[in-house]
């Protein structure tokens, strides 16, 4: 914990996107004034190696520190960077299935390569792995992004994926806490509701996250667990307390994208509700300047408890040993020959 005499870095309680390939003057001013904890990039921001490196440098320069920069680079459909800038990948669940008994080795190599590619561009956080347990009814928007249909498989491979990121100097973000596997709607468009009893959730969905509760960062889900609380997890003090106490996660907790239609109210109202519920930061992805300005005016800076979690998360961002990308790629290709897609 911070002692009273320490200088404390003040972080704005948000992770923000930006509109295009370079920062506008207005974005620079907003980021300098509000000091968001970090940033997140999307396809609209990513056109070339030198452009991406320039943008990540601009983002950090705007806040005057080595802010974390995140992306969704799971592979498959959720892969913001694509060839020829980086490798293209099958969805995670498809690769797990095809590699079979070699899945651990394959996923370790896959996410070491992904992490090295990200770090080369100035991106040092990846919103992966998804630790939701796949079910037959899991919505198609999510299902093949997952790692397995049992707690044991998800926990085992999730640990491999997360550690591969950390070993390469990239912060993993476990998601979607406390578990989205029973969701049958797309939370980008509607609010999923789950009627499962507490015991089932505790044995399966929550257990997958409990197994990785030592990870530095996590992301909530916009999903209602009807047997526990009528509010979506992101804005539910009951569910955030469950994440902290029952799952035992004391890492830095960000919301899923606050702009998703699963949530009611304005963007600033949603952000304020999430922080009041116990989230550490609000994730805002679309790069809309007016929304970001209004959000930051409402959420302000992090309290000390969130700053402590932020600092611990950043301390996990360690420089990797030298990386031989050729050797990593060759090892993955050799394994792929044994298990053709």
CSV table of C-alpha atoms in Angstrom, one decimal, residues 18-25 27-32 35-36 39 41 45 50-69 121-122:
chain,number,residue,atom,x,y,z
A,18,UNK,CA,-8.9,7.0,-30.1
A,19,UNK,CA,-10.6,7.8,-33.4
A,20,UNK,CA,-8.0,7.2,-36.0
A,21,UNK,CA,-4.4,6.5,-37.0
A,22,UNK,CA,-2.9,9.5,-35.3
A,23,UNK,CA,-4.0,11.6,-32.3
A,24,UNK,CA,-5.9,14.8,-33.0
A,25,UNK,CA,-5.0,17.9,-31.0
A,27,UNK,CA,-7.5,14.0,-28.1
A,28,UNK,CA,-4.1,15.0,-26.9
A,29,UNK,CA,-5.6,17.7,-24.8
A,30,UNK,CA,-8.2,15.4,-23.3
A,31,UNK,CA,-5.6,12.7,-22.5
A,32,UNK,CA,-3.2,15.2,-21.0
A,35,UNK,CA,-4.7,11.1,-17.5
A,36,UNK,CA,-6.5,7.9,-18.4
A,39,UNK,CA,-5.5,3.0,-23.9
A,41,UNK,CA,-6.6,0.1,-30.0
A,45,UNK,CA,-6.2,2.6,-35.6
A,50,UNK,CA,5.6,2.5,-38.4
A,51,UNK,CA,2.1,4.2,-38.1
A,52,UNK,CA,1.2,1.9,-35.2
A,53,UNK,CA,4.6,2.6,-33.5
A,54,UNK,CA,4.1,6.3,-34.0
A,55,UNK,CA,0.5,6.1,-32.5
A,56,UNK,CA,1.5,4.1,-29.4
A,57,UNK,CA,4.4,6.6,-28.8
A,58,UNK,CA,1.9,9.5,-29.2
A,59,UNK,CA,-0.5,8.0,-26.7
A,60,UNK,CA,2.2,7.6,-24.1
A,61,UNK,CA,3.5,11.0,-24.8
A,62,UNK,CA,0.1,12.6,-24.3
A,63,UNK,CA,0.0,11.4,-20.7
A,64,UNK,CA,3.8,11.7,-20.1
A,65,UNK,CA,4.3,8.2,-18.9
A,66,UNK,CA,4.6,4.6,-20.1
A,67,UNK,CA,0.9,3.9,-20.1
A,68,UNK,CA,-0.3,0.4,-20.9
A,69,UNK,CA,-1.8,0.0,-24.4
A,121,UNK,CA,4.4,-2.4,-32.2
A,122,UNK,CA,4.4,-0.8,-28.8
